[in-house]
PDB file of C-alpha atoms in Angstrom:
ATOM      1  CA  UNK A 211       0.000   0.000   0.000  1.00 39.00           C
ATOM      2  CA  UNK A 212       1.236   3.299  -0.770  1.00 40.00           C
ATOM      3  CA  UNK A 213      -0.055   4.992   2.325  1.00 38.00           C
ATOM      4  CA  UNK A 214       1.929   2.647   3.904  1.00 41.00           C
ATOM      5  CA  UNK A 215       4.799   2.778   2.510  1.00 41.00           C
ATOM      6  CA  UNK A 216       5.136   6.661   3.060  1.00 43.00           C
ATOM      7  CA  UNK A 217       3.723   5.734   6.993  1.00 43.00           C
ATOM      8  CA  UNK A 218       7.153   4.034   6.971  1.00 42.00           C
ATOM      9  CA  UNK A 219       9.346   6.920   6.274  1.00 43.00           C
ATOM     10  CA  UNK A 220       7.104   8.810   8.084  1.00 45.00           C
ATOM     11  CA  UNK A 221       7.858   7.501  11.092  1.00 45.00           C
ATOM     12  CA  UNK A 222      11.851   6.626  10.767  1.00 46.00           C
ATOM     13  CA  UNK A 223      13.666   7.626  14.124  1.00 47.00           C
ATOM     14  CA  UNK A 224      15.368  11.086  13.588  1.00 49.00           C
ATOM     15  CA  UNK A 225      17.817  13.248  16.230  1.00 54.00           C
ATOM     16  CA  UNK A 226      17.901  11.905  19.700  1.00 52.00           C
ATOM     17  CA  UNK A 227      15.714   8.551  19.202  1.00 49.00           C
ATOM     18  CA  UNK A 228      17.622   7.529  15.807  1.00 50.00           C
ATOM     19  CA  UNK A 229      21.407   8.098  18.002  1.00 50.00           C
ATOM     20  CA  UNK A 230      19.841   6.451  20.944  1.00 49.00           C
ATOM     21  CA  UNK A 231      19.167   3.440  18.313  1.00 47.00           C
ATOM     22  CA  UNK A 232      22.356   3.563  16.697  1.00 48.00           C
ATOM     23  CA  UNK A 233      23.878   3.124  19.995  1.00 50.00           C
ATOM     24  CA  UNK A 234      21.354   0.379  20.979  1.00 47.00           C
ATOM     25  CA  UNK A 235      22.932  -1.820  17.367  1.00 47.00           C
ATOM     26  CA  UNK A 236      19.181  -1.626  16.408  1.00 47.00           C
ATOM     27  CA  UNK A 237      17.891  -1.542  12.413  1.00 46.00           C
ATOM     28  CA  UNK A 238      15.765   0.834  11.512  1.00 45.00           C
ATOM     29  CA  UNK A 239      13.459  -0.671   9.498  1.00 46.00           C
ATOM     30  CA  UNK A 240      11.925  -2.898  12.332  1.00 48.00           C
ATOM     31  CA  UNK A 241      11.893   0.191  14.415  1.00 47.00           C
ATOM     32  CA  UNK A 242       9.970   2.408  12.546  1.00 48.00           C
ATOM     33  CA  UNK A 243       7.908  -0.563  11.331  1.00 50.00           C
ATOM     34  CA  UNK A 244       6.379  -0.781  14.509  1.00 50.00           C
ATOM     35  CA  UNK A 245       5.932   2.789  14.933  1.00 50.00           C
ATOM     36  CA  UNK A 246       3.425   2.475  12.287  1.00 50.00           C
ATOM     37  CA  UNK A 247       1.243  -0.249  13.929  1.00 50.00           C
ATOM     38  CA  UNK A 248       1.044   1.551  16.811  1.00 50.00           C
ATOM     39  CA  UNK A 249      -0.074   4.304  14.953  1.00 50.00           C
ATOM     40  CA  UNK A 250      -2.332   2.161  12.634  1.00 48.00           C
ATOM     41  CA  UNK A 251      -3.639   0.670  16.224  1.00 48.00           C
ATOM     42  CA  UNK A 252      -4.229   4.116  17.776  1.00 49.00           C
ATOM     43  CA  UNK A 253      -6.045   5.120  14.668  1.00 46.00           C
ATOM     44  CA  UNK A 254      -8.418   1.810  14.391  1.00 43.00           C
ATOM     45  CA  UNK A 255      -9.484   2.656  17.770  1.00 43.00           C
ATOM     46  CA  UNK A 256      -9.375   6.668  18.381  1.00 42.00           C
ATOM     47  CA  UNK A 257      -6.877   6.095  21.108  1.00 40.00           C
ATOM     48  CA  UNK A 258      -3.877   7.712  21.420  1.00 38.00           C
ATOM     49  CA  UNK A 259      -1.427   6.123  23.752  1.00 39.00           C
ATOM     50  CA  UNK A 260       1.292   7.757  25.354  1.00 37.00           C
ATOM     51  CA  UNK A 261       3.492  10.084  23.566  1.00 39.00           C
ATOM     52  CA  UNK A 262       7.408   9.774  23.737  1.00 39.00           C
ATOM     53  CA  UNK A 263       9.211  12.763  25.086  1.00 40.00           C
ATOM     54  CA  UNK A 264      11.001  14.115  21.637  1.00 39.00           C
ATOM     55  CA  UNK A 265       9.482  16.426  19.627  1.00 41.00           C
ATOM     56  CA  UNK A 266      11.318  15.538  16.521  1.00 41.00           C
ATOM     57  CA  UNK A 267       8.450  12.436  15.703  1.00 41.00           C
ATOM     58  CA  UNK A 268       5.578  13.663  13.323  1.00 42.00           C
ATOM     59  CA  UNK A 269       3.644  12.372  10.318  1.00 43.00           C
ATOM     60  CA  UNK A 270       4.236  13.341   6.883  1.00 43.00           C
ATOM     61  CA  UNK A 271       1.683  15.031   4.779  1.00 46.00           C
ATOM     62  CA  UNK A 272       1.110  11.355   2.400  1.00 48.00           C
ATOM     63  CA  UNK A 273       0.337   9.551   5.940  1.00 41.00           C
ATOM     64  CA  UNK A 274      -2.498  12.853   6.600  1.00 48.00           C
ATOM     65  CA  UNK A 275      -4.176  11.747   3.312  1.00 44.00           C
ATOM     66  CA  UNK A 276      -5.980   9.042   6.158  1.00 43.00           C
ATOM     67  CA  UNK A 277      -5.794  11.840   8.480  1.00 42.00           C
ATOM     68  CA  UNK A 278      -3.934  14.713   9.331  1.00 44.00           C
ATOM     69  CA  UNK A 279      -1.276  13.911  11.256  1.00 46.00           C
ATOM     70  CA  UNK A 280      -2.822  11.052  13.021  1.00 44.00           C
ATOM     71  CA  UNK A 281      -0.260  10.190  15.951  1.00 46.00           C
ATOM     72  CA  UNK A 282       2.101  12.825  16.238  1.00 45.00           C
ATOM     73  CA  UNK A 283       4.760  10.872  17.567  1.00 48.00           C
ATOM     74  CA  UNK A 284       4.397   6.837  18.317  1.00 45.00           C
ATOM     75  CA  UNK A 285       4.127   5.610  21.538  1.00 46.00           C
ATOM     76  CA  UNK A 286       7.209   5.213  24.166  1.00 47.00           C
ATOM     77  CA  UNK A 287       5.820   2.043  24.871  1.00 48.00           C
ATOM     78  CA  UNK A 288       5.708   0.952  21.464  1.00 49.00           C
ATOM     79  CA  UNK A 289       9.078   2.701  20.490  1.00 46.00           C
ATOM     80  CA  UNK A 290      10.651   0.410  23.377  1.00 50.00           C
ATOM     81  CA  UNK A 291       9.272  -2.367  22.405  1.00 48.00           C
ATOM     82  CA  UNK A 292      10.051  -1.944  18.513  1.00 48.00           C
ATOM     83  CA  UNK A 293      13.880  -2.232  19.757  1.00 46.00           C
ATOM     84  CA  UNK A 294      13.235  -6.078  20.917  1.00 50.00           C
ATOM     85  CA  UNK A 295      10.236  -6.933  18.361  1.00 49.00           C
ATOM     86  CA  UNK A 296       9.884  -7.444  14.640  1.00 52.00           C
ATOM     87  CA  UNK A 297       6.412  -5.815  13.292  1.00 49.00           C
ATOM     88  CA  UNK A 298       4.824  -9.543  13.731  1.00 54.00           C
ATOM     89  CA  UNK A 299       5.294  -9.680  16.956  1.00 55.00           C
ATOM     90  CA  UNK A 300       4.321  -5.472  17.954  1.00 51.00           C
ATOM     91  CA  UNK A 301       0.708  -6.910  16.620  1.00 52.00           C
ATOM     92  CA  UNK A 302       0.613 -10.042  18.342  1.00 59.00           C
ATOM     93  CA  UNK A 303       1.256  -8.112  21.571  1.00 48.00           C
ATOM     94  CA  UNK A 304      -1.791  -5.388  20.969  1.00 50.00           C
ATOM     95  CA  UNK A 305      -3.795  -8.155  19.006  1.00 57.00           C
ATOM     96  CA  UNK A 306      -5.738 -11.518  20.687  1.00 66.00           C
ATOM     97  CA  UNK A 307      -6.899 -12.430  16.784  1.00 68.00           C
ATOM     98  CA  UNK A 308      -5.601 -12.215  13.372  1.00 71.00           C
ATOM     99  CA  UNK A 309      -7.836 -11.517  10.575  1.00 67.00           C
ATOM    100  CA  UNK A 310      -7.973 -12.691   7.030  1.00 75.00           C
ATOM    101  CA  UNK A 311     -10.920 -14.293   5.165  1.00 86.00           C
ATOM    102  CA  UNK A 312     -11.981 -15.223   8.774  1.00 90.00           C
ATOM    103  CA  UNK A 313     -10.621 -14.619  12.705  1.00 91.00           C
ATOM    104  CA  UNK A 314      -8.102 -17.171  14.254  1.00 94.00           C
ATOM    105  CA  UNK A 315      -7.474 -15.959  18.147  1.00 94.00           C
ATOM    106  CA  UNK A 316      -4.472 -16.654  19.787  1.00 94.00           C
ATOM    107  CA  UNK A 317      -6.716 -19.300  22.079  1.00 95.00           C
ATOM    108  CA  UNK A 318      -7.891 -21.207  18.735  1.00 97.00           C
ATOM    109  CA  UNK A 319      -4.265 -21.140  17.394  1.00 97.00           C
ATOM    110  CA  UNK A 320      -3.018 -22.864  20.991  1.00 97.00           C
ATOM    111  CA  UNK A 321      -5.424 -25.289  20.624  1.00 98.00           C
ATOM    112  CA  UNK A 322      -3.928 -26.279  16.765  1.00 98.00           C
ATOM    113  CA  UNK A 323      -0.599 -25.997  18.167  1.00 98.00           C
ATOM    114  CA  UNK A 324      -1.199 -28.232  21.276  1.00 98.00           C
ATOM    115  CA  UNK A 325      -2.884 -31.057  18.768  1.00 98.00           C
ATOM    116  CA  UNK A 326      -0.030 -30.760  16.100  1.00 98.00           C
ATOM    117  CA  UNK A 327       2.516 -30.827  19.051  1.00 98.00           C
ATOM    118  CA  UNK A 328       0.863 -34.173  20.894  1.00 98.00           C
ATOM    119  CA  UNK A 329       1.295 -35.472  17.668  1.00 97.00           C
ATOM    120  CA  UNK A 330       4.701 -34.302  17.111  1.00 98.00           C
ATOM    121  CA  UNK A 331       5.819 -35.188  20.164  1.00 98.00           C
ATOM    122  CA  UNK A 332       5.089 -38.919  19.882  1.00 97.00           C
ATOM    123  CA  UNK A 333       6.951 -39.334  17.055  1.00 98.00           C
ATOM    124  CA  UNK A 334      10.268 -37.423  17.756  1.00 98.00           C
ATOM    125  CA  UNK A 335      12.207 -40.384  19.112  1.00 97.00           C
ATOM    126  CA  UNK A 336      11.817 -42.075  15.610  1.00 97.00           C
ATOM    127  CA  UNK A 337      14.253 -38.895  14.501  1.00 97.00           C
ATOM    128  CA  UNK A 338      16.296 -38.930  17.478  1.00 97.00           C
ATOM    129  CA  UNK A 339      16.689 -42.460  17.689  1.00 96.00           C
ATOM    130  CA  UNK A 340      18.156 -42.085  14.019  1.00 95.00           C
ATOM    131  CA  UNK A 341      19.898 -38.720  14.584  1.00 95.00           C
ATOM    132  CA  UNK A 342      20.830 -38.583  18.371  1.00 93.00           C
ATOM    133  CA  UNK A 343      23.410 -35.398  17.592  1.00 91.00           C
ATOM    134  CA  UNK A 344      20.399 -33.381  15.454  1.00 96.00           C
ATOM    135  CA  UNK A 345      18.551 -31.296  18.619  1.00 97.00           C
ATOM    136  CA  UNK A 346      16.881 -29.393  15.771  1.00 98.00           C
ATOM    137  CA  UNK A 347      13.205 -31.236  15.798  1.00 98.00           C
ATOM    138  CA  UNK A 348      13.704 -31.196  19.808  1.00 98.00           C
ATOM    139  CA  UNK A 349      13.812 -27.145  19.449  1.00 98.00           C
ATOM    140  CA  UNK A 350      11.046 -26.413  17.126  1.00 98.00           C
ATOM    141  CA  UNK A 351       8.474 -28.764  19.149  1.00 98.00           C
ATOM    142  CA  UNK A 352       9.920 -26.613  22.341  1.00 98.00           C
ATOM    143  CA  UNK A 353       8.972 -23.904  20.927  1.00 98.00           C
ATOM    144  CA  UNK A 354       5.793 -25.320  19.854  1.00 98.00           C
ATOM    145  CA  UNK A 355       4.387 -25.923  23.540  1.00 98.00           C
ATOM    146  CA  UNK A 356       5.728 -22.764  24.917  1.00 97.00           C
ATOM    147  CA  UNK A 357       3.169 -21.134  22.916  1.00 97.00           C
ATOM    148  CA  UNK A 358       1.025 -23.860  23.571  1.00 97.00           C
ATOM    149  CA  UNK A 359       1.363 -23.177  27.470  1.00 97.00           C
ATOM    150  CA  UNK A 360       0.571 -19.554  26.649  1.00 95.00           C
ATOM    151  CA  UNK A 361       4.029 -17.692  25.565  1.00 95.00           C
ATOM    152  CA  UNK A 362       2.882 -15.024  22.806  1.00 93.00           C
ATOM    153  CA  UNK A 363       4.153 -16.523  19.728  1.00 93.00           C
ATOM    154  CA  UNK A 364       7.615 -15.107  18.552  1.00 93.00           C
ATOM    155  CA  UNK A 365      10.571 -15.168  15.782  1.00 93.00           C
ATOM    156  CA  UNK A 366      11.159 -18.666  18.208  1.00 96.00           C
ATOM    157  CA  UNK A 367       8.393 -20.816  16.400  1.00 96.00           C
ATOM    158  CA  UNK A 368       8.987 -19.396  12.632  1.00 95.00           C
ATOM    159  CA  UNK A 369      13.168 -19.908  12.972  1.00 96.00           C
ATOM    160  CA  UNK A 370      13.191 -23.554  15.022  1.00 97.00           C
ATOM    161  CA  UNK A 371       9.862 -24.854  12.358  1.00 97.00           C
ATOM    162  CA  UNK A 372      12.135 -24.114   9.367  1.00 97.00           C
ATOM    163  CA  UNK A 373      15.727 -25.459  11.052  1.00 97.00           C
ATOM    164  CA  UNK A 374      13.301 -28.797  11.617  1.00 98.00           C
ATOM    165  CA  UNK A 375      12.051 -28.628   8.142  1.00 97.00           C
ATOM    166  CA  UNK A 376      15.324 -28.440   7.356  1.00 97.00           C
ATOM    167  CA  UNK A 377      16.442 -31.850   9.143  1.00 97.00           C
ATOM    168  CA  UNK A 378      13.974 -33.330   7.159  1.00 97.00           C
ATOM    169  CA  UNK A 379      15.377 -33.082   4.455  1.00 96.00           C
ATOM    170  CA  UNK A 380      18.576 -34.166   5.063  1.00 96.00           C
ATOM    171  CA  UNK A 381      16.677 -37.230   7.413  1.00 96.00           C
ATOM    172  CA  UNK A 382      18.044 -40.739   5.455  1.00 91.00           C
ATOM    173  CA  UNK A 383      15.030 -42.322   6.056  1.00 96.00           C
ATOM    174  CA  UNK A 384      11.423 -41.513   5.311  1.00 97.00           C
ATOM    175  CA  UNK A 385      10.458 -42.379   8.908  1.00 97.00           C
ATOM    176  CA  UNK A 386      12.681 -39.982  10.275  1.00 97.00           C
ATOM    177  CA  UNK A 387      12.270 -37.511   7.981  1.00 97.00           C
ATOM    178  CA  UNK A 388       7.905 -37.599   8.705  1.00 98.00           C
ATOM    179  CA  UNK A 389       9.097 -37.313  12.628  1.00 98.00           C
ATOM    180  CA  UNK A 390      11.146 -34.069  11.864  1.00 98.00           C
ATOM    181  CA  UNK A 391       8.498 -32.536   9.476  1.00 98.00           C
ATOM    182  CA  UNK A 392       5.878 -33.304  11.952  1.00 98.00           C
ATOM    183  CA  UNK A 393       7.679 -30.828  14.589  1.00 98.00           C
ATOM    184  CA  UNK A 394       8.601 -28.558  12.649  1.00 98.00           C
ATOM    185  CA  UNK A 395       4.840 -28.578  11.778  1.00 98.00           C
ATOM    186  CA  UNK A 396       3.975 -28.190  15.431  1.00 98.00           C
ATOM    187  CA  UNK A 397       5.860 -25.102  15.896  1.00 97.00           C
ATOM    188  CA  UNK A 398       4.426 -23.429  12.646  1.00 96.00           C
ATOM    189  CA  UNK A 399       1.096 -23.943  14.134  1.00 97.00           C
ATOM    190  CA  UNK A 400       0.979 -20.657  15.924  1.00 95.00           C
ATOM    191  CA  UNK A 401       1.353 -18.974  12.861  1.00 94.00           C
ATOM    192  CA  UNK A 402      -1.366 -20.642  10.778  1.00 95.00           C
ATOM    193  CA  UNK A 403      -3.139 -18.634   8.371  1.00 92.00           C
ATOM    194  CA  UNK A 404      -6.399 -17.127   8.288  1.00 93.00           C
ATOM    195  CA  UNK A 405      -6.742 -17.500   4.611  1.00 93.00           C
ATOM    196  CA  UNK A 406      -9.774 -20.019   2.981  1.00 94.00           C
ATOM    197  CA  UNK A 407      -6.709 -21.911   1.290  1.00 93.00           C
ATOM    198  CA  UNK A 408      -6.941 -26.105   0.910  1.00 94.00           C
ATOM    199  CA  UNK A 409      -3.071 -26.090   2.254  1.00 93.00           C
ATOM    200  CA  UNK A 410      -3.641 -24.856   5.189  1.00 95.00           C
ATOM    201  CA  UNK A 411      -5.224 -28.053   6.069  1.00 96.00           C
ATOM    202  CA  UNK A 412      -1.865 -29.425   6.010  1.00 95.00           C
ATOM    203  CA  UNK A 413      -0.832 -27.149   8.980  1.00 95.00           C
ATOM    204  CA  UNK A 414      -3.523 -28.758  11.013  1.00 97.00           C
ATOM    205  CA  UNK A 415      -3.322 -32.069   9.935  1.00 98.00           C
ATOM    206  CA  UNK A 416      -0.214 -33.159   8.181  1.00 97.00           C
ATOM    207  CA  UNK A 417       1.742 -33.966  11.689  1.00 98.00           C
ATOM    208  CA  UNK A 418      -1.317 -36.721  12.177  1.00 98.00           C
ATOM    209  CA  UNK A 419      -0.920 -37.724   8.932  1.00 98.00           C
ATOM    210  CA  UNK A 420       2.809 -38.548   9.038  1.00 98.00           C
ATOM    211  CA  UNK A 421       2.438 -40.141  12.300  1.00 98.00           C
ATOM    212  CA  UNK A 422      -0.083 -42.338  11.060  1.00 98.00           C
ATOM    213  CA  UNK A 423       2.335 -43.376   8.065  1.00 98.00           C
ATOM    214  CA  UNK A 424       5.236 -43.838  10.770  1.00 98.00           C
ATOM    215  CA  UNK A 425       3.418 -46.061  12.618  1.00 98.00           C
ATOM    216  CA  UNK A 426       2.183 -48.204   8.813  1.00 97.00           C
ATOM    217  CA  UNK A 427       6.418 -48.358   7.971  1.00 97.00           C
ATOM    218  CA  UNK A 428       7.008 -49.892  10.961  1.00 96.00           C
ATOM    219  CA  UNK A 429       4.072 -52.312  10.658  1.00 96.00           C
ATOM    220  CA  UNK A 430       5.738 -53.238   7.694  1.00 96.00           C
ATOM    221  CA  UNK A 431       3.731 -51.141   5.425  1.00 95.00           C
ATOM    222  CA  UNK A 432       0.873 -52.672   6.483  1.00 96.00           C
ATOM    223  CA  UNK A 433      -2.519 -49.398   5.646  1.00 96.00           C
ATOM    224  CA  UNK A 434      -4.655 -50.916   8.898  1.00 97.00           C
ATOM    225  CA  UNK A 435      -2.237 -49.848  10.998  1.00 97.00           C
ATOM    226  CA  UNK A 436      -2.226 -46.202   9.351  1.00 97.00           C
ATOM    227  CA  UNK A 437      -6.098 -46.554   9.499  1.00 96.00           C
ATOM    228  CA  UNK A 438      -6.253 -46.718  13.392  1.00 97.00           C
ATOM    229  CA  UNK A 439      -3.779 -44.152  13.532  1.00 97.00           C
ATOM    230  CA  UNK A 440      -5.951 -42.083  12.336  1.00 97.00           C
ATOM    231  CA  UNK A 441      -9.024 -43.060  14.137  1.00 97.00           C
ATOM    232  CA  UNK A 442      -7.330 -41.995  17.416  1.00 97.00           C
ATOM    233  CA  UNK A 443      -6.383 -39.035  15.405  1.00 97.00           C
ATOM    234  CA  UNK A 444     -10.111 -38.472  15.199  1.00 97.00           C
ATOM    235  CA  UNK A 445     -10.854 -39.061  18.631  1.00 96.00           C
ATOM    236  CA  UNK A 446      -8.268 -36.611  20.076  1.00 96.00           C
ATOM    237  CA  UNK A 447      -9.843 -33.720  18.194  1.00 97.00           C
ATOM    238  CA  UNK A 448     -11.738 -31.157  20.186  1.00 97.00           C
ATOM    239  CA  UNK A 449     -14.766 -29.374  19.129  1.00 97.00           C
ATOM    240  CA  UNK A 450     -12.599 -26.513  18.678  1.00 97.00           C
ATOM    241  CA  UNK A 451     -10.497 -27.616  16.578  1.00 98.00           C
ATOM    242  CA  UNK A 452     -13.068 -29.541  14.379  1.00 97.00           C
ATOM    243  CA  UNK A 453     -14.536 -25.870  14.017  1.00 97.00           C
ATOM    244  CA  UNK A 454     -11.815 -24.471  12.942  1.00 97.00           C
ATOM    245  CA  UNK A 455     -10.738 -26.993  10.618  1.00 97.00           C
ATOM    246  CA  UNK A 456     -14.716 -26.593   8.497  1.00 96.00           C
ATOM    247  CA  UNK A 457     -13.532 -22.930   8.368  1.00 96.00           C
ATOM    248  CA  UNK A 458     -10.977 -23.812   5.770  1.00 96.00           C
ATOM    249  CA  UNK A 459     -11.205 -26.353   2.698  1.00 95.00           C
ATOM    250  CA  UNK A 460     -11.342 -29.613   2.169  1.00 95.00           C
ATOM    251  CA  UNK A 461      -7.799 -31.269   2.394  1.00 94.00           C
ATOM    252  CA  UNK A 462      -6.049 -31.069  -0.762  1.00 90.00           C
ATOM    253  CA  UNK A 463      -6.178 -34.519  -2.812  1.00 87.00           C
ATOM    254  CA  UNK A 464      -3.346 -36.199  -3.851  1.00 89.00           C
ATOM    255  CA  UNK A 465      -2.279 -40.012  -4.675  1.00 89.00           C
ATOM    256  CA  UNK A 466       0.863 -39.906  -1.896  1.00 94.00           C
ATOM    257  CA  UNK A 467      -0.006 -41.853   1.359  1.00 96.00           C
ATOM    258  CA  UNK A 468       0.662 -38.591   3.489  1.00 96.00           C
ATOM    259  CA  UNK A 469      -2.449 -37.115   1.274  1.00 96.00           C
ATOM    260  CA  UNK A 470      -4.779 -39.998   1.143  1.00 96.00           C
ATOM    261  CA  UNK A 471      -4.131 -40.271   5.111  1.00 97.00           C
ATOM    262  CA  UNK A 472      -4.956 -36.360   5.863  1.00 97.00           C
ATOM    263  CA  UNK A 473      -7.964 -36.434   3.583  1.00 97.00           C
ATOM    264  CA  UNK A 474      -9.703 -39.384   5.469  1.00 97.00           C
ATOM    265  CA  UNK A 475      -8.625 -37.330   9.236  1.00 97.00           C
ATOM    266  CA  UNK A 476      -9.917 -34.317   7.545  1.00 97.00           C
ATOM    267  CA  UNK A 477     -13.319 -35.934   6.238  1.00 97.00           C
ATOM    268  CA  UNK A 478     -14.126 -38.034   9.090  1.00 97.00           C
ATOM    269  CA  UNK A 479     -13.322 -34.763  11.512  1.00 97.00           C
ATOM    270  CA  UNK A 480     -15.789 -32.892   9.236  1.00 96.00           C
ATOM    271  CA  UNK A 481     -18.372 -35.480   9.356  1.00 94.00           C
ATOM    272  CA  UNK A 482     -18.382 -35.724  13.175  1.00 84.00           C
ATOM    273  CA  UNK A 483     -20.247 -32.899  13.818  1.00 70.00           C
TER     274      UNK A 483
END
């Protein structure tokens, strides 16, 4: 957006505040990045929060196209906290829900964490047992319950999901490499996304899915033992969750096992209610 984007240089740190930054080893970019949602916040809700002591902060004639001079500095709270926090994580802090083509809140987003993570979590040895020096699986599905046990969710979840994603891949077996996915999967969980997307399924269910085909490989490949797997799948599944799986679509088809496994979770979730 092109409001935006002059909001942005709008609000970059000048004098005093950009020195005491410099100092501090802090970018810009995230700085003033969050001086904008805190000005987009105190807009959305005609409140203006406190204002930091320096004079120098003001909005730029583009950002009083919305309206003149909306904030006319951002707030010291905000400014301190931009020095820690990425933009992400300034909205998670003023937000409990995150919008898109419908609302996820921070409770509903635990509760898909917490059933990814379960899942997750009963797998990991499988990795571990085949990589005991790889602690990168073991991080992400930390990080994974300390959102789940209510820790906002942080740059934590999004860097320990991919370094487990990345394990994966270099897992030698497919066992293993399900057992890494699957926590990297649980960590991602707090930041699923609001969007009416088939995929997103996968952020929900895939972790099942793969535990399910774990537990066929070493049956010796044998699809009954998938099939129960996902039965108790089914039966851990709270109401919540069911209702916020039917806000997205069906599971994506697909002639893998992984797929044919999450679409039969997915449509026997969907026809339990």
């Amino acid at each position: 957006m092109i409001w935006m984007s002059a909001a942005f240089e709008a609000a970059r740190p000048q004098g005093r505040d950009a020195r005491f930054l410099e100092q501090k080893g802090c970018g810009f970019k995230s700085v003033y990045r969050s001086y904008v949602v805190s000005a987009v916040t105190a807009h959305a809700s005609d409140l203006f929060i406190l204002r930091p002591p320096y004079p120098e902060f003001s909005c730029g004639a583009s950002w009083g196209r919305m309206r003149r001079k909306i904030v006319q500095a951002a707030s010291t709270f905000a400014w301190r906290l931009a020095i820690r926090w990425d933009a992400s994580e300034m909205l998670d802090f003023m937000t409990t829900t995150v919008s898109g083509d419908f609302e996820l809140t921070m409770d509903e987003l635990r509760v898909v964490a917490r059933y990814v993570a379960e899942t997750a979590q009963e797998v990991l040895p499988v990795f571990e047992d085949a990589n005991p020096g790889d602690s990168r699986p073991r991080a992400a599905l930390d990080a994974a319950w300390e959102f789940v046990n209510g820790a906002r969710r942080t740059k934590l979840q999004r860097v320990t999901s991919l370094d487990a994603h990345r394990a994966a891949k270099e897992a030698s077996t497919e066992a293993s490499r399900l057992a890494a996915r699957a926590a990297g999967d649980a960590a991602s969980a707090a930041y699923l996304h609001p969007i009416a997307k088939a995929h997103q399924v996968g952020h929900i269910l895939r972790a099942a899915a793969s535990a399910a085909r774990i537990a066929e490989i070493n049956a010796g490949d044998d699809p009954e033992v998938g099939n129960k797997m996902i039965e108790q799948a089914r039966q851990r599944a709270t109401p919540v969750l069911i209702d916020i799986l039917e806000r997205y679509p069906l599971a994506p088809a697909g002639k893998n096992r992984i797929a044919q496994l999450m679409t039969t979770l997915d449509d026997s979730l969907r026809a339990s209610r």
